[in-house]
Amino acid sequence: MAETDFERIFHPRRMAIVGVSSEGGYGFANGMLLACRAMGFAGEILPVNPKGGSFAGQTIFRSLEEIPGDIDFAVIAVPAPAVPEALEACRRKGAAGAEVLTAGFGETGTPEGRGLEQEIREIAARGIRVVGPNCFGIYCPASGLTLLPGPDLSREPGPVAFLSQSGGMSIDLAHLGGWMGLRFSKVISFGNGADLREAELLRYLTDDPETGVIAMYVEGVADGGDFFQAIREAARRKPVVVLKGGLSEAGGRAVVGHTASMGGSRAIWSGVLRQVNAARVESLEELAQACLAFSYLPARVFRGISAVGGGGALGAAASDAAEAYGIRVPEFSADLRTRIEAILPQPGSSAANPIDVANPFVPPALLGRVLRLAAEDGRVDLQVLISLLYHYKSQARAMGVGVADITPHAELAETVATAAADSGKPVVMVLPDLKRGPEDLDLAEMMARAREEFTGRGIPVFGAIGEALRAIGHVSAYYGRRLLGEES
Amino acid sequence: MTADRVAAVAGLLAQVAARGQENLAEHEAKQVLAAYGFPLTREILVTSREDVGPAAAAIGYPVALKASSPDIPHKSEQGLVRLGLTDEPAALEAYAAVAPALAGRSGGVLVQEMITGRRELAMGLVRDPDFGPCVMFGLGGIFTEILADAVFRRAPLEPADAHDMMEESRSRRILEAVRGMPPADRGTLAEMLMSLGQIGLDHRAVAEIDLNPVILAGPRPVVADALIVLRGG
């Protein structure tokens, strides 16, 4: 088979959407056409339906053959029995690939469904690559391709790629990552994976210069050995974060020995992912947080941190969380401690590390000086700043002003980013968001804007101390083990 | 050497399968392990009462007596393992207790060296539907399943994989110098783990392997009991 032209799949100039209906409605094809237009897809969109007509101001071609010239890519959203014919027509039109959104194939477990999926596989083998069927498609911010139903995803490209058997997980991560500050190279929902699936897509992303971090949601693999080789090679070059669905404790099969009775898929997958040095996560949120840390933090091992916050319990929580991930919170020398305490409000502060700055209203400039001083300790590789910005709501209320008017989040973000850049030691922000009732919608808006101020300056933000340390732990573990592997 | 080893073990497995066995008796499993260089207990298989005394004397007291039959994969659960027998009367008494279970079954009674060591480990092999042969390492004895301390790696294992298994296991601290006991010989343990994976790759007939316990005699691991399960069909 000729080499796959992934460039024409992810950045198509001419894209057919098969199944667009002139009768309107928000079927998959119509929805995808509107979503791609809303995203500002830069290429030409060519709707197709045997009934013709027009939709959203565009004339619908009666067949793929009617389209003048070749196409690069196609979205297919016709009923399952009509998919093979449409796919074959796309192949003859020169398309490098097609995504099949339609369900009703192998996943049904029926002979008809399996037969149709086999037909897709056979057409693909003749020279067109297929994403799906039973998927939400491809999101590529650089080109404006989007998932179903995603008219409002970011067009700003970034380093994170996501491979997923689940369409729901794909669109969820695209939305979740959007406000967290994740930026994507490619999100690929490959559904049943009749043709393109985990191992081959991993190899593509390993070599893809637009991708720096690979995340994946996987339920089952077509070929465990091939997947193992692909993910091991990928993780030697880039961080790989894996969420495995459908794990079981027991083997779920008749076994005789004790070894096999303990070798359920959870234990085996856990061992295999450690063997290939992939980061294993337990939820989509943890996956997003790990990707945030991998894409915002430098490629380093963080052995020691400083933890800075207003309140002694925050520091204790940070120390406890750090210990769980093998990260130290080294106690500062008497000299450094004295110099930091000299600038902090007294009484109530303490700078042994963790550093308790006494209250949540310490001015940003002062926090910046604390970060610079703490960075002087050679054992500190990274700093965690916990800021309870939500307390400004109480202050604003007492003063009778808006919370956004008095919260210095932009100034804090600027100060933190400068301190991080000057010291060469990254800062991770923790912004707990504890008031979330309907009476605090103004606070919710301020917190969202605060997050943007930080992520826009390259500072990752987490909602909880434990989540931040867990994500930092993933980065440290990955680069530490990769270094060991390169040495041996 | 390696090819000879593979052929010899394949021959043994074929013979066993031809007899319709689903499992290897302990003494058969240990022939497979011996071919792959595992450190094993010294032992003699006896099938008559008269042979017990001379066998035990040759091994040296104290000895263990065990029913070794492919039909009894979990012999200790059935009370067919007698440990710490210090003289011939004790050995003969144990034989009298164990031997009746073998009536009408193939196999015999193993007279086996007693390994002295308070630290027990387990290792094994399982075939995973996704990843094929995978090697297990964990805490041995009766706590293997209770504490579920078992870590897995896909075969083949590199030396670094085998060492990382020990590092990941919660039992890693008993491999260190604890309570006056010397640190375990991790090099040998790593070779054993790698060899388990190799057996899985060399012999498709092997479905599962349990080595439990692997006793640390001072620093030195010794396989005290072994079960090999064959693939049906």
XYZ file of C-alpha atoms in Angstrom:
721
model
C 0.000 0.000 0.000
C 1.185 3.518 -0.743
C 2.330 5.555 2.229
C -0.545 7.270 3.994
C -0.773 10.991 3.282
C -1.681 12.150 6.779
C -1.114 15.767 5.742
C -4.142 15.568 3.414
C -6.166 13.872 6.158
C -5.501 16.427 8.906
C -5.158 19.513 6.718
C -7.489 18.853 3.777
C -7.962 21.576 1.191
C -11.034 19.960 -0.373
C -13.368 18.003 1.903
C -16.598 16.244 0.951
C -19.317 15.799 3.562
C -21.489 12.884 2.455
C -25.047 12.777 3.784
C -25.862 16.498 4.076
C -29.621 16.907 3.847
C -31.406 19.780 2.153
C -34.260 19.215 4.536
C -32.167 20.725 7.300
C -32.164 19.266 10.749
C -29.089 18.623 12.783
C -28.064 15.196 11.518
C -24.393 14.246 11.728
C -23.571 15.559 8.241
C -25.451 18.851 8.547
C -24.046 19.310 12.036
C -20.525 18.685 10.834
C -20.890 21.109 7.955
C -22.119 23.876 10.262
C -19.507 23.059 12.883
C -16.633 23.204 10.390
C -17.913 26.511 9.027
C -18.249 27.897 12.562
C -14.689 26.789 13.253
C -13.535 28.700 10.201
C -12.320 25.598 8.367
C -9.998 27.026 5.756
C -10.589 24.500 2.970
C -13.440 23.978 0.575
C -16.478 22.066 1.885
C -18.341 19.944 -0.675
C -21.709 18.586 0.546
C -23.069 15.431 -1.099
C -26.517 13.790 -1.127
C -28.241 11.866 -3.946
C -31.328 14.028 -3.446
C -29.377 17.209 -4.240
C -30.817 20.565 -3.218
C -28.971 22.999 -0.998
C -28.160 23.518 2.657
C -26.952 26.604 4.495
C -26.404 28.395 1.211
C -24.328 25.604 -0.352
C -25.415 23.522 -3.339
C -25.440 19.805 -2.562
C -23.752 17.568 -5.129
C -25.866 14.546 -6.131
C -22.860 12.267 -6.106
C -19.151 12.342 -5.395
C -18.569 11.897 -9.141
C -20.331 15.210 -9.778
C -17.672 17.090 -7.791
C -15.178 18.623 -10.210
C -11.594 17.572 -9.490
C -10.167 15.435 -6.689
C -10.870 15.620 -2.977
C -8.428 15.241 -0.083
C -10.709 13.979 2.657
C -14.340 13.104 3.344
C -16.741 12.980 6.238
C -19.210 10.127 5.765
C -22.494 10.228 7.666
C -24.928 8.164 5.624
C -26.819 5.113 6.956
C -24.509 2.144 7.593
C -25.594 0.039 4.562
C -24.727 2.963 2.238
C -21.271 3.591 3.766
C -19.214 1.107 1.660
C -20.440 2.608 -1.599
C -19.783 6.166 -0.419
C -16.323 5.195 0.824
C -15.440 3.548 -2.481
C -16.604 6.688 -4.330
C -14.327 8.802 -2.081
C -11.418 6.493 -2.855
C -12.024 6.887 -6.576
C -12.132 10.660 -6.051
C -8.549 10.474 -4.777
C -9.301 11.066 -1.086
C -6.379 10.165 1.182
C -8.791 9.361 3.989
C -12.330 9.526 5.320
C -13.936 9.604 8.740
C -17.070 7.500 9.091
C -19.323 8.930 11.813
C -22.125 6.427 11.281
C -22.721 3.682 13.833
C -24.204 0.242 13.160
C -21.097 -1.803 12.331
C -19.020 -4.311 14.302
C -20.130 -2.793 17.615
C -23.641 -4.154 17.091
C -22.328 -7.713 17.217
C -24.677 -8.685 14.356
C -23.522 -10.502 11.199
C -24.774 -7.520 9.104
C -22.770 -5.030 11.190
C -19.616 -7.149 11.103
C -20.018 -7.704 7.371
C -20.292 -3.977 6.668
C -17.203 -3.306 8.788
C -15.309 -5.963 6.841
C -16.338 -4.215 3.607
C -14.918 -0.956 4.973
C -11.666 -2.742 5.764
C -11.453 -4.144 2.247
C -12.062 -0.779 0.586
C -9.492 0.820 2.918
C -6.938 -1.783 1.878
C -7.372 -0.622 -1.720
C -6.013 2.823 -0.881
C -8.057 5.063 1.406
C -7.455 5.378 5.134
C -10.522 5.240 7.383
C -11.099 6.815 10.803
C -14.072 5.086 12.462
C -16.754 3.963 11.907
C -18.868 4.805 14.948
C -16.733 7.801 15.901
C -16.824 11.594 16.363
C -14.060 12.266 13.847
C -10.930 14.406 13.907
C -10.261 17.723 15.671
C -7.294 19.595 14.257
C -7.137 23.224 15.422
C -4.553 24.133 12.797
C -6.895 23.237 9.924
C -10.290 23.743 11.579
C -11.448 20.129 11.357
C -13.658 19.476 14.346
C -15.295 16.723 16.309
C -18.998 16.127 16.394
C -20.624 18.260 17.777
C -17.858 20.834 18.205
C -18.502 24.198 16.529
C -16.835 26.068 19.390
C -13.460 24.432 19.990
C -10.251 26.438 20.081
C -8.425 27.106 16.815
C -5.177 27.660 18.670
C -2.918 24.662 18.013
C -0.622 23.162 20.650
C 1.392 20.092 21.549
C -1.221 17.669 22.928
C -2.528 14.792 20.802
C -5.344 12.542 21.964
C -6.276 9.145 20.551
C -9.561 7.707 21.701
C -11.785 4.762 20.990
C -14.574 6.753 22.622
C -16.085 9.731 20.823
C -17.538 11.046 24.064
C -14.103 11.083 25.726
C -12.701 12.988 22.723
C -15.208 15.799 22.796
C -15.088 15.891 26.616
C -11.317 16.338 26.623
C -11.479 18.949 23.869
C -13.885 21.017 25.978
C -12.211 20.334 29.326
C -8.755 21.030 27.923
C -10.009 24.219 26.302
C -10.556 26.134 29.539
C -7.689 24.415 31.373
C -5.190 25.763 28.879
C -4.465 22.564 26.943
C -3.788 23.138 23.273
C -4.113 20.304 20.796
C -2.261 19.160 17.709
C -4.780 16.438 16.834
C -7.658 14.737 18.612
C -8.632 11.534 16.853
C -11.786 9.665 17.798
C -11.337 6.379 15.946
C -14.373 4.470 17.193
C -14.360 0.850 16.049
C -10.937 1.320 14.455
C -11.792 -0.720 11.376
C -8.664 0.573 9.626
C -6.587 3.228 11.427
C -6.217 2.485 15.129
C -4.009 2.713 18.198
C -0.665 1.271 17.108
C -0.446 2.935 13.699
C -1.741 6.268 15.003
C 0.792 6.116 17.856
C 3.568 5.661 15.306
C 2.271 8.593 13.276
C 2.110 10.849 16.352
C 5.570 9.721 17.484
C 6.982 11.225 14.303
C 4.544 14.151 14.102
C 6.470 17.384 14.711
C 3.251 19.144 15.779
C 2.784 16.702 18.692
C 4.780 16.891 21.921
C 2.578 14.882 24.289
C 0.459 11.857 23.351
C -2.594 10.992 25.439
C -4.888 8.075 24.796
C -8.073 6.425 25.965
C -8.034 2.735 25.153
C -10.514 -0.033 25.840
C -9.061 -2.882 23.828
C -6.130 -3.302 21.473
C -6.226 -5.130 18.156
C -2.723 -6.577 18.527
C -1.128 -6.372 21.980
C 2.378 -7.082 20.715
C 2.235 -4.417 18.011
C 0.715 -1.936 20.458
C 3.482 -2.694 22.973
C 6.218 -1.961 20.423
C 4.475 1.208 19.220
C 3.842 2.691 22.650
C 7.346 1.809 23.881
C 8.907 3.582 20.924
C 6.547 6.544 21.376
C 7.387 6.894 25.079
C 11.112 6.895 24.322
C 10.553 10.063 22.300
C 7.568 11.833 23.935
C 5.491 11.561 27.094
C 2.554 9.177 26.647
C -0.426 9.337 29.038
C -2.859 6.407 29.050
C -6.375 6.030 30.429
C -7.436 2.399 30.147
C -11.135 1.664 30.248
C -12.701 -1.672 31.165
C -10.117 -2.989 33.600
C -10.879 -5.950 35.812
C -9.216 -7.254 38.947
C -9.660 -10.919 38.123
C -8.591 -12.540 34.920
C -12.195 -13.222 34.029
C -11.213 -16.597 32.638
C -10.782 -20.066 34.058
C -7.344 -20.333 35.630
C -5.577 -22.921 37.754
C -2.569 -21.136 39.222
C -2.282 -18.317 41.738
C -0.264 -16.208 39.298
C -3.059 -16.210 36.757
C -5.723 -15.530 39.355
C -3.917 -12.286 40.177
C -3.216 -11.423 36.555
C -6.406 -9.547 35.768
C -6.255 -6.848 33.138
C -5.711 -4.131 35.776
C -2.491 -5.683 37.065
C -1.209 -6.608 33.613
C -1.915 -3.207 32.047
C -0.399 -1.465 35.036
C 2.799 -3.494 34.653
C 2.963 -3.120 30.891
C 2.467 0.650 30.994
C 5.245 0.965 33.572
C 7.435 -1.301 31.428
C 7.090 1.064 28.446
C 7.308 4.172 30.678
C 3.851 5.497 29.870
C 2.001 7.508 32.537
C -1.108 5.648 33.692
C -4.065 7.757 34.823
C -7.377 6.793 36.385
C -9.733 9.440 35.014
C -10.180 11.904 32.173
C -9.515 14.762 34.637
C -6.205 13.238 35.693
C -5.334 12.708 32.036
C -5.991 16.386 31.286
C -3.977 17.482 34.330
C -1.043 15.269 33.367
C -1.128 16.666 29.822
C -1.183 20.195 31.253
C 1.927 19.506 33.322
C 3.712 17.758 30.434
C 2.962 20.576 28.022
C 3.697 23.524 30.358
C 6.643 22.268 32.412
C 10.196 21.775 31.155
C 11.382 18.220 30.456
C 12.974 17.662 33.864
C 12.909 15.652 37.038
C 11.587 17.750 39.922
C 13.150 16.333 43.073
C 12.430 19.201 45.416
C 9.855 21.966 45.556
C 8.907 24.945 47.620
C 5.266 25.275 48.615
C 3.981 28.790 49.173
C 0.504 29.559 50.492
C -1.514 31.662 52.877
C -2.348 29.268 55.702
C -0.346 26.577 57.486
C -2.653 23.721 56.530
C -2.076 24.415 52.831
C 1.635 23.867 53.277
C 1.061 20.683 55.229
C -1.279 19.414 52.507
C 1.339 20.228 49.873
C 4.067 18.431 51.832
C 1.899 15.347 52.283
C 0.962 15.252 48.610
C 4.578 15.791 47.544
C 5.779 12.887 49.677
C 3.259 10.570 48.031
C 4.938 11.235 44.661
C 8.512 11.055 45.927
C 9.013 14.825 45.821
C 10.829 16.569 48.687
C 9.925 19.859 50.355
C 13.389 20.685 51.771
C 13.586 22.801 54.909
C 15.326 26.088 54.201
C 18.531 27.186 55.929
C 18.162 29.543 58.892
C 19.650 32.324 56.798
C 17.220 31.973 53.898
C 14.335 31.525 56.284
C 15.213 34.752 58.107
C 15.491 36.705 54.857
C 12.069 35.500 53.681
C 10.390 36.062 57.023
C 11.781 39.619 57.094
C 9.496 40.591 54.197
C 6.389 38.625 55.242
C 3.542 39.966 57.384
C 4.128 39.235 61.093
C 2.932 37.476 63.127
C 1.432 34.387 61.503
C 3.942 33.718 58.762
C 6.653 31.096 58.605
C 9.277 30.395 55.966
C 10.761 27.034 56.865
C 9.277 25.581 53.641
C 6.434 25.090 53.259
C 6.163 28.872 53.359
C 3.092 30.242 55.102
C 2.576 33.814 53.937
C 0.002 34.282 56.721
C -3.040 35.429 54.697
C -4.559 35.305 51.206
C -4.244 39.063 50.613
C -0.449 39.345 50.451
C 0.330 41.730 47.553
C 1.604 40.073 44.345
C 4.871 42.025 44.362
C 5.699 40.618 47.778
C 4.843 37.060 46.664
C 7.161 37.596 43.712
C 10.002 38.481 46.098
C 9.260 35.365 48.175
C 9.420 33.188 45.037
C 12.744 34.729 44.019
C 14.250 34.167 47.459
C 12.966 30.579 47.708
C 14.419 29.851 44.261
C 17.886 30.511 45.707
C 17.791 27.139 47.473
C 19.554 24.723 45.128
C 17.332 21.864 46.214
C 14.218 23.615 44.924
C 13.527 22.580 41.306
C 9.977 23.952 41.084
C 7.663 26.136 43.149
C 3.997 25.591 43.949
C 2.031 28.732 44.791
C -1.366 28.203 46.360
C -3.515 31.307 46.111
C -6.968 31.503 47.692
C -8.184 34.211 45.333
C -11.775 33.409 46.192
C -11.392 35.244 49.507
C -11.391 38.501 47.562
C -15.119 37.946 47.084
C -15.669 38.473 50.809
C -13.522 41.558 50.788
C -15.309 42.959 47.732
C -18.664 42.369 49.340
C -17.617 44.140 52.526
C -16.346 47.053 50.452
C -19.423 47.082 48.197
C -17.436 46.647 44.980
C -17.153 43.956 42.304
C -14.791 41.070 42.934
C -13.058 41.585 39.584
C -12.311 45.206 40.560
C -10.160 44.324 43.545
C -8.632 40.922 42.738
C -5.063 41.385 41.532
C -4.992 38.234 39.380
C -3.437 39.837 36.317
C -0.698 41.453 38.389
C -0.109 38.194 40.234
C 0.144 36.262 36.964
C 2.662 38.743 35.584
C 4.735 38.684 38.768
C 4.738 34.883 38.968
C 5.652 34.485 35.287
C 8.532 36.932 35.664
C 9.819 35.232 38.826
C 9.685 31.856 37.079
C 11.484 33.158 34.000
C 14.173 35.002 35.983
C 14.907 32.128 38.349
C 14.691 29.393 35.718
C 12.501 27.446 38.146
C 8.942 26.858 36.967
C 5.993 27.899 39.137
C 2.804 25.843 39.293
C -0.335 27.652 40.478
C -3.039 26.127 42.605
C -6.242 28.178 42.544
C -8.839 26.415 44.670
C -12.328 27.356 43.559
C -14.408 26.657 46.618
C -17.355 29.039 46.260
C -19.359 27.803 43.317
C -22.994 28.523 44.148
C -25.312 30.571 41.932
C -24.710 33.618 44.164
C -21.018 33.485 43.217
C -21.212 33.546 39.421
C -19.154 36.752 39.466
C -16.454 34.838 41.313
C -16.659 31.965 38.805
C -16.017 34.460 36.016
C -13.106 36.033 37.866
C -11.546 32.603 38.532
C -11.880 31.651 34.854
C -10.206 34.922 33.828
C -7.490 34.450 36.453
C -6.720 31.008 35.040
C -6.392 32.530 31.581
C -4.002 35.191 32.871
C -1.705 32.431 34.132
C -1.969 29.908 31.307
C -1.565 32.716 28.790
C 1.842 33.349 30.387
C 2.804 29.685 30.372
C 1.989 29.022 34.049
C -0.129 25.861 34.552
C -3.069 26.127 36.953
C -4.654 23.347 39.008
C -7.751 23.401 41.177
C -6.354 21.385 44.068
C -2.972 20.797 45.678
C -3.153 17.011 45.327
C -3.983 17.284 41.634
C -1.040 19.619 41.033
C 1.461 17.374 42.822
C 0.118 14.260 41.104
C 0.599 15.891 37.703
C 4.109 17.098 38.628
C 4.782 13.541 39.826
C 3.869 12.160 36.387
C 6.362 14.516 34.721
C 9.139 13.680 37.186
C 8.539 9.941 36.974
C 8.505 9.980 33.192
C 11.746 11.909 32.683
C 13.467 10.113 35.557
C 12.708 6.706 34.096
C 13.481 7.831 30.551
C 16.892 9.007 31.719
C 17.508 5.626 33.398
C 16.493 3.840 30.200
C 18.849 5.955 28.086
C 21.751 5.261 30.457
C 21.322 1.487 30.593
C 22.948 -25.317 24.211
C 19.897 -23.051 24.059
C 18.397 -24.975 21.135
C 19.069 -28.268 22.940
C 17.377 -26.918 26.030
C 14.299 -25.816 24.106
C 14.082 -29.157 22.298
C 14.531 -31.174 25.488
C 11.801 -29.262 27.320
C 9.494 -29.372 24.282
C 9.963 -33.146 24.230
C 9.109 -33.442 27.896
C 6.018 -31.265 27.503
C 4.893 -33.299 24.486
C 5.237 -36.562 26.437
C 3.260 -35.143 29.327
C 0.541 -33.824 27.009
C 0.404 -37.180 25.237
C -0.416 -38.810 28.563
C -3.428 -36.489 28.768
C -2.043 -34.465 31.704
C -3.313 -30.916 32.232
C -0.573 -30.050 34.720
C 2.986 -31.056 35.379
C 3.688 -32.744 38.683
C 6.180 -30.856 40.816
C 9.040 -33.186 39.930
C 8.250 -32.764 36.216
C 7.954 -28.978 36.511
C 11.359 -28.938 38.159
C 12.917 -30.773 35.199
C 11.704 -27.909 33.012
C 13.077 -25.342 35.455
C 16.400 -27.192 35.756
C 16.842 -26.982 31.994
C 16.483 -23.201 32.290
C 19.005 -22.961 35.109
C 16.691 -22.223 38.060
C 18.104 -22.830 41.545
C 16.053 -25.756 42.900
C 15.739 -27.867 46.022
C 17.590 -31.192 45.938
C 14.988 -33.958 45.814
C 14.351 -37.622 45.051
C 11.040 -39.086 43.833
C 10.073 -42.304 45.601
C 7.201 -44.661 44.926
C 7.663 -47.163 47.731
C 8.002 -47.019 51.493
C 11.362 -48.799 51.381
C 12.921 -45.985 49.358
C 11.977 -43.228 51.818
C 14.773 -43.839 54.351
C 17.652 -44.058 51.877
C 16.360 -41.044 49.921
C 16.031 -38.930 53.050
C 19.492 -39.988 54.205
C 20.927 -39.031 50.825
C 19.265 -35.603 50.917
C 20.119 -35.118 54.609
C 17.676 -34.347 57.433
C 15.545 -32.363 57.936
C 13.527 -33.168 54.802
C 10.107 -32.388 53.366
C 7.741 -34.977 51.874
C 5.197 -33.979 49.237
C 2.713 -35.732 46.998
C 3.876 -35.001 43.442
C 1.157 -35.744 40.918
C -0.224 -33.899 37.902
C -3.691 -34.594 39.299
C -3.019 -32.661 42.503
C -2.007 -29.101 41.522
C -2.740 -27.614 44.950
C -1.251 -30.224 47.257
C -0.603 -28.026 50.281
C -4.286 -27.060 50.461
C -5.010 -30.796 50.670
C -2.530 -31.424 53.472
C -0.198 -33.379 51.212
C 2.946 -31.440 52.128
C 4.857 -32.382 55.300
C 7.713 -30.144 56.323
C 10.617 -30.279 58.783
C 10.914 -34.060 59.144
C 13.988 -34.613 61.298
C 14.482 -38.409 61.260
C 13.464 -41.619 59.521
C 10.451 -42.452 61.740
C 9.034 -38.988 61.070
C 9.676 -39.404 57.349
C 7.975 -42.820 57.283
C 5.012 -41.491 59.182
C 4.676 -38.620 56.698
C 4.890 -41.080 53.823
C 2.087 -43.140 55.318
C -0.063 -40.006 55.546
C 0.646 -38.681 52.058
C 0.913 -41.807 49.911
C -2.775 -42.887 50.014
C -3.775 -39.736 48.092
C -1.718 -41.072 45.195
C -3.659 -44.293 44.862
C -4.718 -44.673 41.251
C -2.846 -41.510 40.234
C 0.450 -41.063 38.475
C 3.414 -39.556 40.273
C 5.040 -40.313 43.582
C 6.285 -38.818 46.813
C 9.048 -36.243 46.669
C 11.653 -36.414 49.387
C 13.006 -32.914 49.368
C 15.694 -30.796 50.970
C 14.260 -28.339 53.574
C 15.276 -24.818 52.733
C 15.913 -22.678 55.771
C 14.846 -19.100 55.301
C 12.172 -16.834 56.686
C 11.615 -14.851 53.498
C 9.275 -16.332 50.896
C 8.696 -14.882 47.438
C 6.494 -15.906 44.531
C 6.998 -15.659 40.802
C 5.135 -16.977 37.863
C 3.909 -16.764 34.316
C 0.463 -16.053 32.897
C -0.776 -15.666 29.327
C -2.674 -12.444 28.877
C -5.182 -12.252 26.004
C -3.678 -8.901 24.893
C 0.001 -9.182 25.728
C 0.794 -12.896 25.639
C 3.215 -14.324 28.201
C 3.582 -12.024 31.232
C 5.844 -12.619 34.227
C 4.750 -12.060 37.847
C 6.776 -11.227 40.939
C 5.485 -10.780 44.473
C 5.307 -11.876 48.042
C 5.254 -15.635 48.529
C 3.710 -18.206 50.798
C 0.155 -17.938 51.936
C 0.089 -14.113 51.601
C 0.486 -13.966 47.820
C -3.208 -13.640 47.155
C -4.334 -12.160 50.459
C -2.086 -9.134 50.046
C -2.342 -9.167 46.236
C 1.267 -8.068 46.038
C 2.011 -9.028 42.480
C 3.562 -7.001 39.689
C 3.636 -8.056 36.049
C 5.779 -7.445 32.957
C 5.378 -8.621 29.387
C 7.932 -11.113 28.090
C 10.638 -10.888 26.980
C 12.063 -9.058 29.989
C 15.212 -6.978 29.802
C 17.416 -7.069 32.922
C 16.178 -3.538 33.722
C 12.552 -4.756 33.578
C 13.282 -7.582 36.018
C 15.028 -5.248 38.462
C 12.223 -2.694 38.135
C 9.670 -5.391 39.027
C 11.459 -5.934 42.317
C 11.617 -2.176 42.847
C 7.890 -1.759 42.141
C 6.797 -4.660 44.345
C 5.719 -3.916 47.873
C 7.931 -6.859 48.868
C 11.044 -4.950 47.835
C 11.851 -4.153 51.436
C 12.146 -7.808 52.368
C 14.794 -8.071 49.632
C 16.949 -5.646 51.578
C 19.116 -6.442 54.577
C 16.453 -6.761 57.271
C 16.543 -8.153 60.802
C 20.012 -9.559 60.424
C 19.217 -11.221 57.112
C 21.476 -10.406 54.145
C 20.190 -8.556 51.057
C 18.689 -10.912 48.479
C 20.702 -11.871 45.414
C 18.773 -9.674 43.008
C 20.930 -10.718 40.073
C 19.778 -14.323 40.389
C 16.172 -13.238 40.997
C 16.331 -11.135 37.821
C 17.658 -14.080 35.821
C 14.843 -16.263 37.140
C 12.218 -13.696 36.112
C 13.745 -13.369 32.662
C 13.887 -17.178 32.300
C 10.201 -17.483 33.187
C 9.397 -15.126 30.329
C 11.669 -17.115 28.057
C 9.873 -20.373 28.892
C 6.598 -18.650 27.964
C 8.047 -17.522 24.632
C 9.726 -20.858 23.866
C 6.798 -23.120 24.756
C 3.289 -22.297 23.633
C 2.111 -25.432 25.467
C 2.735 -23.747 28.830
C -0.337 -21.840 30.023
C 0.684 -20.865 33.564
C 3.613 -21.260 35.934
C 3.551 -20.770 39.724
C 6.809 -20.815 41.669
C 5.638 -20.438 45.247
C 7.394 -20.292 47.509
C 10.749 -19.185 46.256
C 12.602 -19.169 49.567
C 15.537 -16.928 50.298
C 18.165 -19.149 51.935
C 20.273 -16.300 53.230
C 20.740 -14.213 50.076
C 20.152 -17.149 47.716
C 16.716 -17.771 46.129
C 15.661 -21.429 45.843
C 12.477 -22.676 44.158
C 10.805 -24.835 46.808
C 7.573 -25.587 44.952
C 6.514 -25.347 41.325
C 3.374 -25.827 39.267
C 3.205 -25.745 35.482
C -0.230 -25.739 33.847
C -0.586 -26.785 30.216
C -2.856 -25.269 27.642
C -5.970 -27.254 26.953
C -6.713 -28.479 23.425
